[in-house]
Amino acid sequence: QLTMSLNSSTLLTEENAQGPKRNTECLESLELQTPSSFQDNPLQQLQLASQEVLEKAKKSGRSKCPRCNSSRMFYCYTCFVPVETVPTKEIPIVKLPLKIDIIKHPNETDGKSTAVHAKLLAPDDVTIYKYPCIPEYEEKRHEIALIFPGPNSVSVKDIAFHLQKYTKKGVYASDGDCFREPLLKQAKIEPEEEKNPHECISSSRNEGNRLKKIIFIDSTWNQTNKIITDERLQGLLQIELKTRKTCFWRHQKGKPDTYLSTIEAIYYFLVDYHQEILKESYKGQYDNLLFFFSFMHTLIKDAKCSAGKE
């Protein structure tokens, strides 16, 4: 049977959410296989490393964390390492084009969070902080953005255009810089010399490439307000992923299907960033960020199907 370790928390989704039915029928074969076992699985096109190691671990059941000796399935969500039955050398490592900070709400259950997937699969580029212990971002606002939906959020393709409004001191440049309104109410205003509008547009790609870090909030909807209103996050450029739909198995009924789980948000942001900002063709470079997510997606879909819930 599936345990809590196979359930994950979603970005901007209430903790006890029950997901709507996303498949209309089960296939005749209910064997626990790879993500391609469902014809309508939107994750089936991913270019993933072999998940045979996860298949073996599933059959052998829960195993010990090599650090804390806790009993876990696949990985330890407190130590951020695979369990003994999942050799680290068989887990793919993904290199990201920028650094990622994940701010986790202290009341968020570790075993429900997909944030740990990012740390496991991109250990050199991902850092997880437990709120209120987070970095000071003020001096780096010109090279940092926050993924969070809201009235002031912009799309990924517009990062370059908006990021150039920030000076190296991390404050918002106004009035004379070809932008009339501040992006965020909390941002400070610092006058600069008048610039040519055409120069702003032509330099936007270079400015967008100076983005060095992205911040994600790992929290339920009811808990998010405490973090997003923290003064250390005020004035940051906010990005919203408006065109992607979640595959998360605990998506809350009544909420937009564009509310993604944490690992989905990270993955889709990077795909869009690769294409819209780096202007490079995407060839699956970050697909393995969904290595665990896609496998669990199949396990839970198959379990629901077998139980007659779909």
Short mmCIF file of C-alpha atoms in Angstrom, two decimals:
data_model
loop_
_atom_site.label_atom_id
_atom_site.label_comp_id
_atom_site.label_asym_id
_atom_site.label_seq_id
_atom_site.Cartn_x
_atom_site.Cartn_y
_atom_site.Cartn_z
CA GLN A 1 0.00 0.00 0.00
CA LEU A 2 1.04 3.55 -0.62
CA THR A 3 2.27 5.45 2.41
CA MET A 4 2.51 9.12 3.33
CA SER A 5 5.94 9.21 1.71
CA LEU A 6 4.23 8.89 -1.65
CA ASN A 7 2.09 11.96 -1.05
CA SER A 8 3.56 15.37 -1.71
CA SER A 9 2.61 18.94 -0.84
CA THR A 10 1.61 21.35 -3.55
CA LEU A 11 2.55 24.96 -4.05
CA LEU A 12 -0.47 27.08 -3.10
CA THR A 13 -2.70 24.08 -2.29
CA GLU A 14 -4.43 23.33 0.99
CA GLU A 15 -2.99 20.50 3.01
CA ASN A 16 -5.99 18.18 3.05
CA ALA A 17 -6.93 18.71 -0.58
CA GLN A 18 -8.61 15.96 -2.54
CA GLY A 19 -7.76 15.95 -6.21
CA PRO A 20 -10.36 15.88 -8.99
CA LYS A 21 -10.47 12.89 -11.25
CA ARG A 22 -8.08 13.47 -14.14
CA ASN A 23 -8.38 10.11 -15.92
CA THR A 24 -11.70 8.90 -17.27
CA GLU A 25 -10.86 5.22 -17.31
CA CYS A 26 -8.25 2.69 -16.24
CA LEU A 27 -6.30 0.59 -18.66
CA GLU A 28 -6.79 -3.15 -18.48
CA SER A 29 -3.26 -3.65 -17.21
CA LEU A 30 -2.83 -2.34 -13.67
CA GLU A 31 0.77 -3.44 -13.38
CA LEU A 32 3.02 -0.87 -11.67
CA GLN A 33 5.28 0.14 -14.50
CA THR A 34 6.90 3.30 -15.80
CA PRO A 35 4.98 6.59 -16.40
CA SER A 36 4.03 5.37 -19.90
CA SER A 37 1.62 2.84 -18.38
CA PHE A 38 -1.18 5.40 -18.81
CA GLN A 39 -1.92 6.48 -22.35
CA ASP A 40 -3.21 9.83 -21.14
CA ASN A 41 -0.23 10.47 -18.87
CA PRO A 42 1.14 13.91 -19.80
CA LEU A 43 4.50 12.92 -18.28
CA GLN A 44 5.07 10.06 -20.71
CA GLN A 45 7.12 12.15 -23.15
CA LEU A 46 9.82 12.97 -20.62
CA GLN A 47 13.38 11.92 -21.39
CA LEU A 48 14.16 10.21 -18.09
CA ALA A 49 16.99 8.11 -16.78
CA SER A 50 16.12 4.47 -16.15
CA GLN A 51 13.71 4.09 -13.25
CA GLU A 52 14.59 0.45 -12.75
CA VAL A 53 16.26 1.35 -9.46
CA LEU A 54 12.93 2.71 -8.19
CA GLU A 55 11.09 -0.39 -9.39
CA LYS A 56 13.46 -2.57 -7.38
CA ALA A 57 13.14 -0.36 -4.32
CA LYS A 58 9.35 -0.48 -4.57
CA LYS A 59 9.37 -4.26 -4.55
CA SER A 60 11.72 -4.46 -1.56
CA GLY A 61 9.68 -1.94 0.44
CA ARG A 62 10.81 0.67 2.91
CA SER A 63 14.50 0.97 3.70
CA LYS A 64 16.79 2.84 6.07
CA CYS A 65 18.19 6.32 5.55
CA PRO A 66 22.00 6.00 5.57
CA ARG A 67 22.26 9.11 7.76
CA CYS A 68 19.45 9.04 10.33
CA ASN A 69 18.43 5.36 10.04
CA SER A 70 14.77 6.31 9.65
CA SER A 71 12.54 3.99 7.63
CA ARG A 72 11.68 5.62 4.31
CA MET A 73 10.50 4.81 0.79
CA PHE A 74 12.93 5.77 -2.01
CA TYR A 75 14.54 8.70 -0.16
CA CYS A 76 14.80 10.42 3.19
CA TYR A 77 12.85 13.67 3.13
CA THR A 78 14.66 15.06 6.18
CA CYS A 79 18.27 14.24 5.20
CA PHE A 80 17.75 14.75 1.43
CA VAL A 81 19.45 11.48 0.47
CA PRO A 82 18.28 8.24 -1.18
CA VAL A 83 17.65 5.24 1.10
CA GLU A 84 19.96 2.24 1.19
CA THR A 85 18.05 0.37 -1.54
CA VAL A 86 18.44 3.29 -3.94
CA PRO A 87 22.18 3.70 -4.72
CA THR A 88 23.10 7.34 -5.22
CA LYS A 89 25.06 6.47 -8.37
CA GLU A 90 21.83 5.29 -10.00
CA ILE A 91 20.02 8.57 -9.38
CA PRO A 92 20.40 11.16 -12.18
CA ILE A 93 22.04 14.49 -11.40
CA VAL A 94 20.71 17.58 -13.17
CA LYS A 95 22.79 20.71 -13.72
CA LEU A 96 20.72 23.89 -13.60
CA PRO A 97 21.44 27.21 -15.36
CA LEU A 98 20.88 29.17 -12.13
CA LYS A 99 20.60 28.64 -8.38
CA ILE A 100 17.32 27.82 -6.66
CA ASP A 101 16.27 28.65 -3.10
CA ILE A 102 13.22 26.85 -1.71
CA ILE A 103 11.58 28.41 1.34
CA LYS A 104 9.62 25.80 3.22
CA HIS A 105 6.94 26.64 5.76
CA PRO A 106 7.83 25.17 9.20
CA ASN A 107 4.41 23.52 9.50
CA GLU A 108 4.61 21.85 6.13
CA THR A 109 4.92 18.09 6.53
CA ASP A 110 8.30 16.95 5.22
CA GLY A 111 6.91 13.68 3.87
CA LYS A 112 4.39 15.51 1.70
CA SER A 113 6.77 17.89 0.00
CA THR A 114 8.07 17.55 -3.56
CA ALA A 115 10.73 20.18 -2.82
CA VAL A 116 13.10 17.44 -1.69
CA HIS A 117 13.05 16.04 -5.24
CA ALA A 118 14.87 19.14 -6.45
CA LYS A 119 17.53 18.83 -3.76
CA LEU A 120 18.05 15.13 -4.50
CA LEU A 121 18.34 15.61 -8.25
CA ALA A 122 20.15 18.96 -8.42
CA PRO A 123 22.12 18.99 -5.13
CA ASP A 124 24.69 21.55 -6.28
CA ASP A 125 22.14 24.13 -7.35
CA VAL A 126 19.27 23.80 -4.86
CA THR A 127 19.11 24.97 -1.24
CA ILE A 128 16.13 24.39 1.05
CA TYR A 129 15.47 26.80 3.92
CA LYS A 130 12.93 26.34 6.69
CA TYR A 131 11.14 29.61 7.36
CA PRO A 132 11.85 31.97 9.14
CA CYS A 133 15.52 31.10 8.52
CA ILE A 134 15.99 32.56 5.04
CA PRO A 135 18.72 34.69 3.42
CA GLU A 136 18.73 38.46 3.05
CA TYR A 137 18.03 39.18 -0.62
CA GLU A 138 18.02 42.98 -0.66
CA GLU A 139 21.51 43.45 -2.10
CA LYS A 140 20.88 40.90 -4.85
CA ARG A 141 17.44 41.96 -6.06
CA HIS A 142 18.80 42.84 -9.48
CA GLU A 143 19.60 39.16 -10.13
CA ILE A 144 16.84 37.32 -8.20
CA ALA A 145 13.18 36.55 -8.93
CA LEU A 146 10.40 34.95 -6.89
CA ILE A 147 7.94 32.45 -8.34
CA PHE A 148 4.57 33.47 -6.96
CA PRO A 149 1.20 34.32 -8.57
CA GLY A 150 -0.28 37.73 -7.97
CA PRO A 151 -1.42 41.01 -9.53
CA ASN A 152 2.19 42.17 -10.01
CA SER A 153 3.55 38.91 -11.37
CA VAL A 154 4.98 38.75 -14.89
CA SER A 155 5.52 35.86 -17.28
CA VAL A 156 8.87 34.17 -17.82
CA LYS A 157 9.27 35.74 -21.25
CA ASP A 158 9.06 39.19 -19.67
CA ILE A 159 11.78 38.62 -17.06
CA ALA A 160 14.41 40.40 -19.13
CA PHE A 161 12.19 43.42 -19.68
CA HIS A 162 11.38 43.84 -15.99
CA LEU A 163 14.64 42.75 -14.40
CA GLN A 164 16.51 45.63 -16.00
CA LYS A 165 14.49 47.99 -13.79
CA TYR A 166 16.58 46.90 -10.82
CA THR A 167 19.94 48.46 -10.08
CA LYS A 168 22.89 46.57 -8.63
CA LYS A 169 21.90 47.92 -5.23
CA GLY A 170 18.72 45.91 -5.56
CA VAL A 171 16.30 48.84 -5.81
CA TYR A 172 13.81 49.75 -8.46
CA ALA A 173 14.77 52.40 -11.01
CA SER A 174 11.86 54.68 -11.98
CA ASP A 175 10.55 57.64 -13.91
CA GLY A 176 13.41 58.39 -16.29
CA ASP A 177 14.18 54.82 -17.30
CA CYS A 178 11.34 54.28 -19.81
CA PHE A 179 9.15 52.58 -17.21
CA ARG A 180 6.43 54.63 -15.60
CA GLU A 181 5.06 52.43 -12.83
CA PRO A 182 6.88 50.43 -10.15
CA LEU A 183 6.45 46.67 -10.44
CA LEU A 184 5.89 46.13 -6.72
CA LYS A 185 4.41 48.56 -4.23
CA GLN A 186 7.04 47.72 -1.63
CA ALA A 187 9.98 48.42 -3.93
CA LYS A 188 12.09 51.47 -3.28
CA ILE A 189 12.42 54.17 -5.89
CA GLU A 190 15.70 55.60 -7.04
CA PRO A 191 15.90 58.16 -9.86
CA GLU A 192 18.31 57.52 -12.70
CA GLU A 193 19.44 59.33 -15.81
CA GLU A 194 16.99 59.28 -18.69
CA LYS A 195 17.39 56.36 -21.07
CA ASN A 196 16.35 55.76 -24.64
CA PRO A 197 13.32 53.39 -24.84
CA HIS A 198 14.90 51.58 -27.79
CA GLU A 199 18.03 50.90 -25.76
CA CYS A 200 15.88 49.35 -22.99
CA ILE A 201 14.26 46.92 -25.40
CA SER A 202 17.40 45.96 -27.29
CA SER A 203 19.33 45.22 -24.11
CA SER A 204 16.57 43.17 -22.48
CA ARG A 205 18.01 39.78 -23.41
CA ASN A 206 21.39 40.54 -21.85
CA GLU A 207 19.68 41.86 -18.74
CA GLY A 208 17.56 38.71 -18.47
CA ASN A 209 20.64 36.52 -18.65
CA ARG A 210 21.97 38.13 -15.50
CA LEU A 211 19.27 36.36 -13.49
CA LYS A 212 21.23 34.27 -10.99
CA LYS A 213 18.67 32.84 -8.58
CA ILE A 214 15.01 31.87 -8.39
CA ILE A 215 13.04 31.54 -5.15
CA PHE A 216 10.17 29.09 -4.67
CA ILE A 217 7.83 28.85 -1.69
CA ASP A 218 6.95 25.35 -0.51
CA SER A 219 3.77 25.79 1.47
CA THR A 220 0.04 25.17 1.49
CA TRP A 221 -2.23 28.01 0.42
CA ASN A 222 -3.35 28.84 3.96
CA GLN A 223 0.24 29.08 5.16
CA THR A 224 1.69 31.05 2.27
CA ASN A 225 0.71 34.56 3.40
CA LYS A 226 3.13 34.54 6.33
CA ILE A 227 6.07 33.91 4.02
CA ILE A 228 5.16 36.07 1.04
CA THR A 229 4.62 39.12 3.28
CA ASP A 230 8.03 38.76 4.93
CA GLU A 231 9.97 41.98 4.50
CA ARG A 232 12.97 40.09 3.14
CA LEU A 233 10.97 39.10 0.07
CA GLN A 234 9.47 42.52 -0.62
CA GLY A 235 10.49 44.26 -3.82
CA LEU A 236 11.58 41.10 -5.62
CA LEU A 237 10.47 40.55 -9.20
CA GLN A 238 7.57 38.08 -9.12
CA ILE A 239 7.03 35.47 -11.83
CA GLU A 240 3.88 33.48 -12.49
CA LEU A 241 3.65 30.28 -14.51
CA LYS A 242 0.29 30.80 -16.16
CA THR A 243 0.33 28.33 -19.05
CA ARG A 244 1.26 25.04 -17.36
CA LYS A 245 -1.20 22.58 -15.87
CA THR A 246 -0.49 20.35 -12.90
CA CYS A 247 -0.25 16.56 -12.94
CA PHE A 248 -0.16 16.49 -9.16
CA TRP A 249 -2.25 13.77 -7.58
CA ARG A 250 -3.49 15.92 -4.69
CA HIS A 251 -4.51 19.02 -6.60
CA GLN A 252 -7.25 20.87 -4.73
CA LYS A 253 -10.75 20.85 -6.12
CA GLY A 254 -11.85 24.34 -7.02
CA LYS A 255 -8.34 25.73 -7.50
CA PRO A 256 -6.92 26.52 -10.96
CA ASP A 257 -5.05 23.63 -12.52
CA THR A 258 -2.19 26.06 -13.10
CA TYR A 259 -1.36 25.80 -9.39
CA LEU A 260 1.62 23.48 -9.56
CA SER A 261 3.42 21.26 -7.08
CA THR A 262 6.81 22.65 -6.09
CA ILE A 263 8.87 20.34 -8.29
CA GLU A 264 6.55 20.96 -11.25
CA ALA A 265 6.92 24.71 -10.82
CA ILE A 266 10.71 24.38 -10.78
CA TYR A 267 10.75 22.15 -13.82
CA TYR A 268 8.37 24.21 -15.95
CA PHE A 269 10.07 27.45 -15.02
CA LEU A 270 13.43 26.07 -16.17
CA VAL A 271 11.98 24.81 -19.46
CA ASP A 272 10.45 28.24 -20.15
CA TYR A 273 13.62 30.02 -19.02
CA HIS A 274 15.72 27.85 -21.34
CA GLN A 275 13.56 28.73 -24.32
CA GLU A 276 12.43 32.29 -23.58
CA ILE A 277 15.53 33.76 -21.93
CA LEU A 278 18.48 31.63 -23.00
CA LYS A 279 16.89 31.35 -26.45
CA GLU A 280 17.99 27.75 -26.80
CA SER A 281 16.13 24.71 -28.07
CA TYR A 282 14.88 22.52 -25.25
CA LYS A 283 15.97 18.90 -25.59
CA GLY A 284 15.03 17.43 -22.24
CA GLN A 285 17.91 18.90 -20.24
CA TYR A 286 15.81 19.23 -17.05
CA ASP A 287 13.41 16.31 -17.50
CA ASN A 288 15.10 14.27 -14.80
CA LEU A 289 13.93 16.79 -12.20
CA LEU A 290 10.67 14.82 -12.50
CA PHE A 291 12.45 11.47 -12.02
CA PHE A 292 10.75 10.75 -8.68
CA PHE A 293 7.59 12.74 -9.40
CA SER A 294 6.72 10.85 -12.57
CA PHE A 295 7.32 7.49 -10.91
CA MET A 296 5.11 8.38 -7.94
CA HIS A 297 2.50 9.75 -10.32
CA THR A 298 2.22 6.33 -11.91
CA LEU A 299 2.18 4.48 -8.59
CA ILE A 300 -0.66 6.58 -7.23
CA LYS A 301 -2.67 6.60 -10.46
CA ASP A 302 -2.40 2.82 -10.64
CA ALA A 303 -3.36 2.46 -6.98
CA LYS A 304 -6.43 4.66 -7.45
CA CYS A 305 -7.34 2.77 -10.57
CA SER A 306 -6.99 -0.56 -8.81
CA ALA A 307 -9.12 0.68 -5.91
CA GLY A 308 -11.86 1.74 -8.32
CA LYS A 309 -11.55 5.44 -7.54
CA GLU A 310 -11.21 6.36 -11.19
#
